[in-house]
Amino acid sequence: MLSISDYSVAYGQSEVIHNMNLDIKENEIVAILGRNGMGKTTLMKSLMGMIPSKSGSVKLEDTEIADKKSHERVSEGVAFVPQGRMIFSSMTVKENIETGLTTVKDQKIPEDLYEMFPVLEEMKARKGGNLSGGQQQQLAIARALASQPKMLLLDEPTEGIQPSIIKEMAQTLKKIRDERNLSIVVSEQVLSFALDIADRILVIEKGVIVKEELRESVDQEQIAAYLAV
Amino acid sequence: MFSDYSSTELISIFAMQGFAGLILFSVFVLMALGLAIIFGQMGVINMAHGEFMILGAYVTFLISNLFADFMPAIFSIYFFIAMIVAFFVCGAVGAFVEWSIIRHLYRRPLDTLLATWGLSLILQQLYRTVFGAREVGVTIPDWMMGSIPLTDIIEIPLNGVFVMCLTLIITLAVYFLMFKSRFGGQVRAVVQNRPMAGAVGINTEKVDRITFALGCGIAGIAGSAFTMIGSTGPTSGQLYIVDTFLVVVFGGAASLLGTIASAFTISQAQSTMEFFLSGSMSKVLTLLTVVIILMIRPQGLFALKLRK
């Protein structure tokens, strides 16, 4: 589905992601774990075209997207839920979701989005900025799904969200994957969430993937050791 | 200063100056709309906005001559045609300027300020070369001349009422475009968070270009309205740019209602005071008041209330 090869990202002279190779299969959920400052957000943002990459290739199915602009990647089928949600706070919930419809023919918000997140339908006339953190997270996911992606990127979706909602979110994301046949890459610091959701777990350290395990064979303590400071 | 007049005279003076101020108000609103859209969208302070207005005025002048020379029978409707042409000419020039200059200077507010100021000088000289240094005026069609007598002393100028209605329609159109249409949603998304807007699939460069063209186009319409109240010269736009900035800042950026309210306050204050004081004194008083109010409310008259 998504294949990243020899991929490097740098801010000026300082390289943050080094020659990364990674393949995401169809319908797969991959969690990328790592401590702060290890390159998770940089990787996510550069996959979305918000930070230019230095070298290497990113292929979505057979299309090379490494040199495309953000909005072109969205029309190819990549969608992004950024760290801190980044919803458009002075726009209503409905308008927020509608921004996600830019690249698709649909002019109306599909019903199944509201079915998945009923709270958004209730609040659709409210300003996005006046929603709670958990509701904003749902809004950010709904906005991303509106563009009918094949590949959904989530950057630390559990940040600042209470444990019971984190559990619920894992369920929702799996349901989204099953219903919509998409692949999901999620960057995380919370191990339990990653274990809940992922088919495969990667550990990133200083811009390099240092460990890769399938969910079934994962050794929790070993992974936890990577996350410990 | 009021003691020289009787109370009926005073009321009439206020009413008359108020109606006269309405045309100024219309020009301010149209100018400020364009400026605020462009500034809000791209953070570009367009110093050449006054020149875009004058371009619209010259277009109106040309069209009126064209009608007078070739189609005198339908001269009375030239203004509508001129307005539409002014909108598209200014919009096209705006799009070209965005493509050739502005887009290379985003996120560099000082550079865009200088570049657009340079552009305004270039445009002024261009107008001088093409149209001459002397100011030109249009012939106002008969149906717009004259006034409606309200009482013995108070008269409402017809062209003022017309320009007001026009401004109202355009303001409503801009409101619907910005707050009710899909394109408006994209514009506001880009204003709030440009990288994120790109990441949800909005082509931010295209939105920028259309927005800049739209702002310039509205300035062109302001220019058409301007021909009703003043004669057009190469540097006429300069006189309006500072006042327009004042309107935008005072109203609170990104608030349509604020822009209208502040344009109304400033134009009415100036127009009324100009009758009793000298023009520069009334300007000083207006500026002082605005400065004091901005010290108390730095965000302008109207600001959005949100969880930040």
PDB file of C-alpha atoms in Angstrom, chain B residues 127-246:
ATOM      1  CA  TYR B 127      -1.728  56.169 -15.006  1.00  0.00           C
ATOM      2  CA  ARG B 128       0.076  59.479 -15.429  1.00  0.00           C
ATOM      3  CA  THR B 129       1.578  58.323 -18.707  1.00  0.00           C
ATOM      4  CA  VAL B 130      -1.577  56.821 -20.098  1.00  0.00           C
ATOM      5  CA  PHE B 131      -4.293  59.143 -18.811  1.00  0.00           C
ATOM      6  CA  GLY B 132      -2.281  62.290 -18.122  1.00  0.00           C
ATOM      7  CA  ALA B 133      -1.639  64.066 -14.852  1.00  0.00           C
ATOM      8  CA  ARG B 134      -4.879  65.991 -14.974  1.00  0.00           C
ATOM      9  CA  GLU B 135      -7.789  64.565 -13.066  1.00  0.00           C
ATOM     10  CA  VAL B 136     -10.651  63.167 -15.081  1.00  0.00           C
ATOM     11  CA  GLY B 137     -14.309  62.959 -14.197  1.00  0.00           C
ATOM     12  CA  VAL B 138     -17.260  61.025 -15.515  1.00  0.00           C
ATOM     13  CA  THR B 139     -20.627  62.368 -16.542  1.00  0.00           C
ATOM     14  CA  ILE B 140     -23.153  61.027 -14.108  1.00  0.00           C
ATOM     15  CA  PRO B 141     -26.258  59.760 -15.926  1.00  0.00           C
ATOM     16  CA  ASP B 142     -29.379  61.907 -15.493  1.00  0.00           C
ATOM     17  CA  TRP B 143     -31.295  59.445 -13.362  1.00  0.00           C
ATOM     18  CA  MET B 144     -28.575  59.501 -10.735  1.00  0.00           C
ATOM     19  CA  MET B 145     -28.438  63.304 -10.570  1.00  0.00           C
ATOM     20  CA  GLY B 146     -30.481  65.372  -8.195  1.00  0.00           C
ATOM     21  CA  SER B 147     -31.773  64.548  -4.808  1.00  0.00           C
ATOM     22  CA  ILE B 148     -34.843  63.599  -2.847  1.00  0.00           C
ATOM     23  CA  PRO B 149     -36.049  66.519  -0.722  1.00  0.00           C
ATOM     24  CA  LEU B 150     -36.843  65.158   2.719  1.00  0.00           C
ATOM     25  CA  THR B 151     -37.714  68.461   4.431  1.00  0.00           C
ATOM     26  CA  ASP B 152     -37.226  72.085   3.395  1.00  0.00           C
ATOM     27  CA  ILE B 153     -33.528  71.998   4.110  1.00  0.00           C
ATOM     28  CA  ILE B 154     -32.592  68.309   4.155  1.00  0.00           C
ATOM     29  CA  GLU B 155     -31.950  66.710   0.776  1.00  0.00           C
ATOM     30  CA  ILE B 156     -30.704  63.219   0.083  1.00  0.00           C
ATOM     31  CA  PRO B 157     -28.425  62.952  -2.956  1.00  0.00           C
ATOM     32  CA  LEU B 158     -29.633  60.204  -5.301  1.00  0.00           C
ATOM     33  CA  ASN B 159     -26.201  58.959  -6.318  1.00  0.00           C
ATOM     34  CA  GLY B 160     -25.366  58.520  -2.639  1.00  0.00           C
ATOM     35  CA  VAL B 161     -28.395  56.328  -2.084  1.00  0.00           C
ATOM     36  CA  PHE B 162     -27.500  54.356  -5.185  1.00  0.00           C
ATOM     37  CA  VAL B 163     -23.902  53.789  -4.133  1.00  0.00           C
ATOM     38  CA  MET B 164     -25.116  52.767  -0.687  1.00  0.00           C
ATOM     39  CA  CYS B 165     -27.445  50.112  -2.101  1.00  0.00           C
ATOM     40  CA  LEU B 166     -24.653  48.875  -4.308  1.00  0.00           C
ATOM     41  CA  THR B 167     -22.323  48.547  -1.327  1.00  0.00           C
ATOM     42  CA  LEU B 168     -24.989  46.720   0.599  1.00  0.00           C
ATOM     43  CA  ILE B 169     -25.436  44.199  -2.206  1.00  0.00           C
ATOM     44  CA  ILE B 170     -21.702  43.629  -2.578  1.00  0.00           C
ATOM     45  CA  THR B 171     -21.187  43.289   1.157  1.00  0.00           C
ATOM     46  CA  LEU B 172     -23.965  40.712   1.323  1.00  0.00           C
ATOM     47  CA  ALA B 173     -22.470  38.870  -1.631  1.00  0.00           C
ATOM     48  CA  VAL B 174     -19.061  38.803   0.057  1.00  0.00           C
ATOM     49  CA  TYR B 175     -20.671  37.622   3.269  1.00  0.00           C
ATOM     50  CA  PHE B 176     -22.365  34.724   1.535  1.00  0.00           C
ATOM     51  CA  LEU B 177     -19.244  33.856  -0.378  1.00  0.00           C
ATOM     52  CA  MET B 178     -17.105  33.857   2.758  1.00  0.00           C
ATOM     53  CA  PHE B 179     -19.463  32.301   5.280  1.00  0.00           C
ATOM     54  CA  LYS B 180     -21.962  30.228   3.346  1.00  0.00           C
ATOM     55  CA  SER B 181     -20.122  28.823   0.358  1.00  0.00           C
ATOM     56  CA  ARG B 182     -17.676  25.978   0.060  1.00  0.00           C
ATOM     57  CA  PHE B 183     -15.009  28.321  -1.294  1.00  0.00           C
ATOM     58  CA  GLY B 184     -15.418  30.579   1.743  1.00  0.00           C
ATOM     59  CA  GLY B 185     -14.856  27.603   3.999  1.00  0.00           C
ATOM     60  CA  GLN B 186     -11.610  26.876   2.209  1.00  0.00           C
ATOM     61  CA  VAL B 187     -10.501  30.493   2.500  1.00  0.00           C
ATOM     62  CA  ARG B 188     -11.193  30.551   6.230  1.00  0.00           C
ATOM     63  CA  ALA B 189      -9.419  27.232   6.716  1.00  0.00           C
ATOM     64  CA  VAL B 190      -6.321  28.607   4.986  1.00  0.00           C
ATOM     65  CA  VAL B 191      -6.497  31.766   7.101  1.00  0.00           C
ATOM     66  CA  GLN B 192      -6.529  29.746  10.300  1.00  0.00           C
ATOM     67  CA  ASN B 193      -3.918  27.156   9.571  1.00  0.00           C
ATOM     68  CA  ARG B 194      -2.244  27.112   6.195  1.00  0.00           C
ATOM     69  CA  PRO B 195      -0.236  23.852   6.470  1.00  0.00           C
ATOM     70  CA  MET B 196      -3.224  22.012   7.916  1.00  0.00           C
ATOM     71  CA  ALA B 197      -5.515  23.363   5.213  1.00  0.00           C
ATOM     72  CA  GLY B 198      -3.145  21.846   2.673  1.00  0.00           C
ATOM     73  CA  ALA B 199      -3.181  18.575   4.600  1.00  0.00           C
ATOM     74  CA  VAL B 200      -6.967  18.259   4.362  1.00  0.00           C
ATOM     75  CA  GLY B 201      -6.756  18.688   0.597  1.00  0.00           C
ATOM     76  CA  ILE B 202      -7.160  22.394  -0.024  1.00  0.00           C
ATOM     77  CA  ASN B 203      -5.020  23.830  -2.815  1.00  0.00           C
ATOM     78  CA  THR B 204      -3.779  26.787  -0.816  1.00  0.00           C
ATOM     79  CA  GLU B 205      -1.981  28.477  -3.706  1.00  0.00           C
ATOM     80  CA  LYS B 206      -5.106  28.523  -5.812  1.00  0.00           C
ATOM     81  CA  VAL B 207      -7.148  29.849  -2.904  1.00  0.00           C
ATOM     82  CA  ASP B 208      -4.556  32.606  -2.401  1.00  0.00           C
ATOM     83  CA  ARG B 209      -4.681  33.674  -6.023  1.00  0.00           C
ATOM     84  CA  ILE B 210      -8.467  33.780  -6.175  1.00  0.00           C
ATOM     85  CA  THR B 211      -8.648  35.649  -2.885  1.00  0.00           C
ATOM     86  CA  PHE B 212      -6.133  38.262  -3.985  1.00  0.00           C
ATOM     87  CA  ALA B 213      -7.962  38.715  -7.269  1.00  0.00           C
ATOM     88  CA  LEU B 214     -11.273  39.001  -5.423  1.00  0.00           C
ATOM     89  CA  GLY B 215      -9.913  41.661  -3.058  1.00  0.00           C
ATOM     90  CA  CYS B 216      -8.556  43.671  -5.990  1.00  0.00           C
ATOM     91  CA  GLY B 217     -11.792  43.223  -7.909  1.00  0.00           C
ATOM     92  CA  ILE B 218     -13.789  44.665  -5.019  1.00  0.00           C
ATOM     93  CA  ALA B 219     -11.358  47.588  -4.914  1.00  0.00           C
ATOM     94  CA  GLY B 220     -12.205  48.073  -8.592  1.00  0.00           C
ATOM     95  CA  ILE B 221     -15.892  48.336  -7.728  1.00  0.00           C
ATOM     96  CA  ALA B 222     -14.963  50.806  -4.995  1.00  0.00           C
ATOM     97  CA  GLY B 223     -13.256  52.772  -7.761  1.00  0.00           C
ATOM     98  CA  SER B 224     -16.456  52.801  -9.799  1.00  0.00           C
ATOM     99  CA  ALA B 225     -18.316  54.154  -6.782  1.00  0.00           C
ATOM    100  CA  PHE B 226     -15.526  56.641  -6.216  1.00  0.00           C
ATOM    101  CA  THR B 227     -16.172  58.308  -9.581  1.00  0.00           C
ATOM    102  CA  MET B 228     -19.517  59.459  -8.163  1.00  0.00           C
ATOM    103  CA  ILE B 229     -17.917  61.533  -5.436  1.00  0.00           C
ATOM    104  CA  GLY B 230     -14.584  62.706  -6.748  1.00  0.00           C
ATOM    105  CA  SER B 231     -12.511  63.173  -9.828  1.00  0.00           C
ATOM    106  CA  THR B 232      -9.958  60.565 -10.695  1.00  0.00           C
ATOM    107  CA  GLY B 233      -6.267  61.368 -10.816  1.00  0.00           C
ATOM    108  CA  PRO B 234      -3.152  59.218 -10.767  1.00  0.00           C
ATOM    109  CA  THR B 235      -2.593  59.750  -7.041  1.00  0.00           C
ATOM    110  CA  SER B 236      -6.188  59.861  -5.809  1.00  0.00           C
ATOM    111  CA  GLY B 237      -5.875  56.362  -4.363  1.00  0.00           C
ATOM    112  CA  GLN B 238      -3.137  57.434  -1.979  1.00  0.00           C
ATOM    113  CA  LEU B 239      -5.598  59.532  -0.021  1.00  0.00           C
ATOM    114  CA  TYR B 240      -7.722  56.535   0.803  1.00  0.00           C
ATOM    115  CA  ILE B 241      -5.241  53.835   1.682  1.00  0.00           C
ATOM    116  CA  VAL B 242      -4.401  55.100   5.184  1.00  0.00           C
ATOM    117  CA  ASP B 243      -8.037  55.646   6.096  1.00  0.00           C
ATOM    118  CA  THR B 244      -8.821  52.170   4.853  1.00  0.00           C
ATOM    119  CA  PHE B 245      -6.120  50.635   7.022  1.00  0.00           C
ATOM    120  CA  LEU B 246      -7.576  52.563   9.913  1.00  0.00           C
TER     121      LEU B 246
END
